[in-house]
Coordinates of N, CA and C in Angstrom, one line a residue:
M1328 N 65.7 -93.3 -122.8 CA 64.4 -93.8 -123.0 C 63.7 -94.0 -121.5
T1329 N 62.8 -93.2 -121.0 CA 62.5 -92.9 -119.6 C 61.7 -94.6 -119.3
S1330 N 61.7 -94.8 -118.1 CA 61.2 -96.1 -117.3 C 59.9 -96.4 -118.1
E1331 N 58.8 -95.3 -118.1 CA 57.6 -95.8 -118.4 C 57.6 -96.1 -119.8
K1332 N 58.5 -95.8 -120.7 CA 58.6 -96.1 -122.1 C 59.3 -97.0 -122.4
R1333 N 59.9 -97.7 -121.7 CA 60.9 -99.2 -121.8 C 59.8 -100.2 -122.1
P1334 N 59.9 -101.1 -122.9 CA 59.0 -101.9 -122.9 C 59.1 -103.1 -122.0
H1335 N 57.9 -104.0 -121.6 CA 57.8 -104.8 -120.4 C 58.0 -106.4 -121.3
Y1336 N 58.9 -107.2 -120.9 CA 58.6 -108.6 -121.4 C 58.7 -109.7 -120.3
V1337 N 58.1 -110.8 -120.9 CA 57.9 -111.6 -119.6 C 58.7 -112.6 -120.6
V1338 N 60.0 -113.6 -119.8 CA 60.4 -114.2 -120.5 C 60.6 -115.5 -119.5
V1339 N 60.3 -116.8 -120.1 CA 60.0 -118.0 -119.5 C 61.7 -118.5 -119.0
I1340 N 62.0 -118.6 -117.6 CA 63.3 -118.7 -116.9 C 63.5 -120.5 -117.0
E1341 N 62.0 -121.3 -116.8 CA 62.0 -122.7 -116.3 C 60.4 -123.3 -117.0
G1342 N 60.5 -124.2 -117.5 CA 59.4 -124.6 -118.7 C 59.7 -125.5 -119.8
P1343 N 59.0 -125.7 -120.2 CA 59.4 -126.4 -121.7 C 59.7 -125.8 -122.8
D1344 N 59.4 -124.5 -122.5 CA 60.5 -123.5 -123.8 C 60.9 -122.3 -123.5
P1345 N 62.3 -122.6 -122.5 CA 63.0 -121.5 -122.0 C 63.4 -120.9 -122.7
G1346 N 63.6 -119.6 -122.5 CA 63.8 -118.3 -123.2 C 62.6 -117.7 -124.2
E1347 N 61.6 -118.4 -124.5 CA 60.7 -117.6 -124.9 C 60.3 -116.5 -124.6
R1348 N 59.9 -115.3 -125.2 CA 59.6 -114.1 -124.7 C 58.6 -113.4 -125.3
V1349 N 57.8 -112.6 -124.4 CA 56.5 -111.9 -124.9 C 56.3 -110.7 -124.6
E1350 N 56.3 -109.5 -125.3 CA 56.0 -108.2 -124.9 C 54.7 -108.1 -124.4
V1351 N 54.4 -107.0 -123.0 CA 53.2 -106.8 -122.5 C 53.3 -105.4 -123.0
A1352 N 52.3 -105.0 -123.8 CA 52.0 -103.7 -124.1 C 50.7 -103.3 -124.0
A1353 N 50.2 -102.4 -124.9 CA 48.8 -101.7 -124.9 C 47.7 -102.6 -124.7
K1354 N 47.9 -104.1 -125.5 CA 46.8 -104.9 -125.1 C 47.3 -105.7 -124.1
P1355 N 46.2 -106.2 -123.0 CA 46.4 -107.3 -122.1 C 46.9 -108.7 -122.6
V1356 N 47.4 -109.5 -121.9 CA 47.9 -110.9 -122.3 C 47.4 -111.7 -121.3
V1357 N 46.3 -113.0 -121.8 CA 46.1 -113.7 -121.0 C 46.6 -114.9 -121.4
I1358 N 47.5 -115.3 -120.3 CA 48.1 -116.8 -120.3 C 47.4 -118.1 -119.7
G1359 N 47.4 -119.3 -120.7 CA 46.6 -120.4 -120.3 C 47.0 -121.5 -121.4
R1360 N 46.2 -122.5 -120.9 CA 46.5 -123.7 -121.6 C 45.7 -123.7 -123.0
K1361 N 44.5 -122.9 -123.0 CA 44.0 -123.2 -124.4 C 43.3 -122.1 -124.7
T1362 N 42.7 -121.6 -126.2 CA 42.1 -120.5 -126.5 C 41.0 -120.4 -125.9
P1363 N 40.4 -119.6 -125.2 CA 40.9 -117.9 -125.8 C 41.8 -117.3 -125.3
A1364 N 43.1 -118.1 -124.3 CA 43.9 -117.1 -124.3 C 45.2 -116.8 -125.4
D1365 N 46.1 -115.7 -125.0 CA 46.8 -115.2 -125.9 C 48.1 -116.3 -126.0
W1366 N 48.2 -116.6 -124.6 CA 49.9 -116.9 -124.6 C 49.6 -118.5 -124.2
L1367 N 49.9 -119.5 -125.1 CA 49.4 -120.9 -124.6 C 50.6 -121.4 -124.2
L1368 N 50.7 -122.1 -122.9 CA 51.4 -122.9 -122.5 C 50.7 -124.6 -122.5
V1369 N 50.7 -124.8 -123.5 CA 50.1 -126.1 -123.6 C 50.3 -127.5 -123.3
E1370 N 51.8 -127.5 -122.9 CA 52.8 -128.6 -122.3 C 52.6 -128.8 -120.8
D1371 N 51.9 -128.0 -120.3 CA 51.9 -127.9 -118.9 C 50.4 -128.2 -118.4
P1372 N 50.1 -129.3 -117.7 CA 49.0 -129.7 -117.5 C 48.4 -128.9 -115.9
L1373 N 49.5 -128.3 -115.5 CA 49.0 -127.7 -114.5 C 48.7 -126.2 -114.3
V1374 N 48.5 -125.7 -115.7 CA 48.1 -124.3 -116.2 C 47.0 -124.7 -116.4
S1375 N 45.9 -123.4 -116.0 CA 44.3 -123.6 -116.2 C 44.2 -123.0 -117.6
R1376 N 43.4 -123.6 -118.0 CA 42.9 -123.1 -119.5 C 42.9 -121.5 -119.8
I1377 N 42.4 -120.7 -119.0 CA 42.5 -119.1 -118.7 C 43.1 -118.9 -117.3
H1378 N 44.4 -119.0 -117.1 CA 45.2 -118.8 -115.8 C 45.4 -117.3 -115.4
C1379 N 46.2 -116.4 -116.0 CA 46.1 -115.0 -115.5 C 46.2 -114.4 -116.4
R1380 N 46.2 -112.9 -116.1 CA 46.0 -111.6 -117.2 C 47.2 -110.7 -116.8
L1381 N 48.2 -110.1 -117.6 CA 49.1 -109.2 -117.8 C 48.6 -108.3 -118.2
W1382 N 48.9 -107.0 -117.9 CA 48.1 -105.6 -118.6 C 49.3 -104.7 -118.1
V1383 N 49.6 -103.6 -118.7 CA 50.3 -102.7 -118.4 C 49.5 -101.4 -117.9
K1384 N 49.5 -100.6 -116.6 CA 48.5 -100.1 -115.8 C 49.9 -98.5 -115.4
D1385 N 49.6 -97.7 -115.7 CA 50.4 -96.4 -115.4 C 52.1 -96.7 -115.5
G1386 N 52.2 -97.4 -116.3 CA 53.7 -97.9 -116.7 C 54.4 -99.0 -116.0
E1387 N 53.3 -99.7 -115.0 CA 53.6 -100.6 -114.2 C 53.1 -102.4 -114.8
L1388 N 53.7 -103.3 -115.0 CA 53.4 -104.5 -115.2 C 52.8 -104.9 -114.3
M1389 N 51.2 -105.5 -114.3 CA 50.2 -105.9 -113.5 C 50.0 -107.3 -113.9
V1390 N 49.3 -108.0 -112.8 CA 49.1 -109.6 -113.0 C 47.8 -109.9 -112.2
A1391 N 46.8 -110.8 -112.7 CA 46.0 -110.8 -111.9 C 45.6 -112.2 -112.5
D1392 N 45.3 -113.2 -111.2 CA 45.3 -114.8 -111.2 C 43.5 -114.8 -111.9
L1393 N 43.0 -115.7 -112.7 CA 41.8 -115.5 -113.2 C 41.0 -117.0 -112.6
D1394 N 41.2 -117.1 -111.4 CA 40.4 -118.4 -110.4 C 41.1 -119.8 -111.3
S1395 N 42.1 -119.9 -111.4 CA 43.3 -121.0 -111.8 C 43.3 -122.3 -110.8
T1396 N 42.8 -123.4 -111.0 CA 43.0 -124.2 -110.3 C 44.2 -124.2 -109.2
N1397 N 45.5 -124.0 -109.9 CA 46.7 -124.2 -109.0 C 47.4 -123.1 -108.5
G1398 N 46.5 -121.7 -108.8 CA 46.9 -120.6 -108.6 C 48.2 -120.0 -109.2
T1399 N 48.4 -118.4 -109.0 CA 49.5 -117.7 -109.1 C 50.4 -117.2 -108.6
Y1400 N 51.7 -117.2 -108.5 CA 52.6 -116.8 -107.6 C 53.5 -115.8 -107.9
L1401 N 53.7 -115.1 -107.2 CA 54.6 -113.7 -107.6 C 55.8 -113.6 -106.5
N1402 N 56.9 -114.1 -106.5 CA 57.7 -114.4 -106.0 C 57.6 -115.2 -104.5
G1403 N 56.4 -116.2 -104.8 CA 56.4 -117.4 -103.9 C 54.9 -117.0 -102.7
R1404 N 54.5 -115.8 -103.6 CA 53.4 -115.3 -102.9 C 52.2 -115.1 -103.8
L1405 N 51.6 -115.8 -103.3 CA 49.9 -116.4 -104.1 C 49.2 -115.1 -104.6
V1406 N 49.0 -115.0 -105.5 CA 48.2 -113.4 -106.4 C 46.7 -113.4 -105.7
M1407 N 46.4 -112.5 -105.1 CA 45.2 -112.1 -105.1 C 44.7 -110.8 -105.3
G1408 N 43.7 -111.0 -106.6 CA 43.4 -109.7 -107.0 C 44.6 -109.5 -108.0
S1409 N 44.6 -108.0 -108.0 CA 45.6 -107.5 -108.8 C 46.8 -107.2 -108.2
M1410 N 48.0 -107.6 -108.7 CA 49.2 -107.1 -107.8 C 50.1 -106.4 -109.3
V1411 N 51.2 -105.3 -108.7 CA 52.2 -104.9 -109.4 C 53.2 -106.1 -109.5
W1412 N 53.7 -106.5 -110.8 CA 54.9 -107.2 -111.3 C 56.1 -106.6 -111.5
P1413 N 56.6 -106.5 -110.2 CA 58.2 -105.4 -110.2 C 59.2 -106.2 -111.3
E1414 N 60.1 -105.5 -111.9 CA 60.9 -105.7 -113.0 C 62.1 -106.7 -112.1
G1415 N 62.3 -107.9 -112.6 CA 63.4 -108.9 -112.5 C 62.6 -110.1 -111.4
S1416 N 61.3 -109.8 -110.7 CA 60.6 -110.6 -110.2 C 60.0 -112.0 -110.9
R1417 N 59.9 -112.8 -109.9 CA 59.6 -113.7 -110.9 C 58.0 -114.6 -110.6
L1418 N 57.4 -115.1 -111.8 CA 55.8 -115.3 -111.5 C 55.8 -116.8 -111.8
E1419 N 55.3 -117.8 -111.0 CA 54.9 -119.3 -111.3 C 53.7 -119.6 -111.7
I1420 N 53.4 -120.3 -112.9 CA 52.3 -120.6 -113.3 C 52.3 -122.0 -113.7
G1421 N 51.9 -122.9 -112.8 CA 52.0 -124.4 -113.1 C 53.7 -124.7 -112.7
S1422 N 54.2 -125.4 -113.8 CA 55.6 -125.4 -113.7 C 56.3 -124.6 -114.4
H1423 N 55.9 -123.7 -114.8 CA 56.7 -122.4 -115.5 C 57.1 -121.3 -114.2
V1424 N 58.4 -121.0 -114.7 CA 58.7 -119.4 -114.0 C 58.9 -118.5 -114.7
L1425 N 58.3 -117.5 -114.8 CA 58.6 -116.3 -115.6 C 58.8 -115.4 -115.2
E1426 N 60.0 -114.6 -116.0 CA 60.7 -113.4 -115.0 C 60.2 -112.3 -116.1
H1427 N 60.1 -110.7 -115.4 CA 59.5 -109.5 -115.9 C 61.0 -108.6 -116.0
Q1428 N 61.0 -108.6 -117.5 CA 62.6 -108.1 -117.8 C 62.2 -106.7 -118.3
R1429 N 63.0 -106.0 -118.9 CA 62.4 -104.7 -119.3 C 63.9 -104.1 -120.1
D1430 N 63.8 -103.8 -121.5 CA 65.3 -103.4 -122.2 C 65.7 -102.0 -121.7

């Protein structure tokens, strides 16, 4: 399977639900504390209602902060605009640490 065809997964490394895994495919995934977010991290008061968006563009996993109160950090760097989220890298959202993995 080529790199572009391998699915993108986001896995909770640290937070209330370690091991939880979400696939990001054709449809973007919005992470937040309340609906209309797609992936709810309700147990974390540091996560904004609508915190960030993940999507796949040209085979790469992308991330954009959605004007969250506490920011979104990719490998310790504040996400400004949209950024490529490389495989194996970590995203910090509130008290959650998420890792980009591919099968």
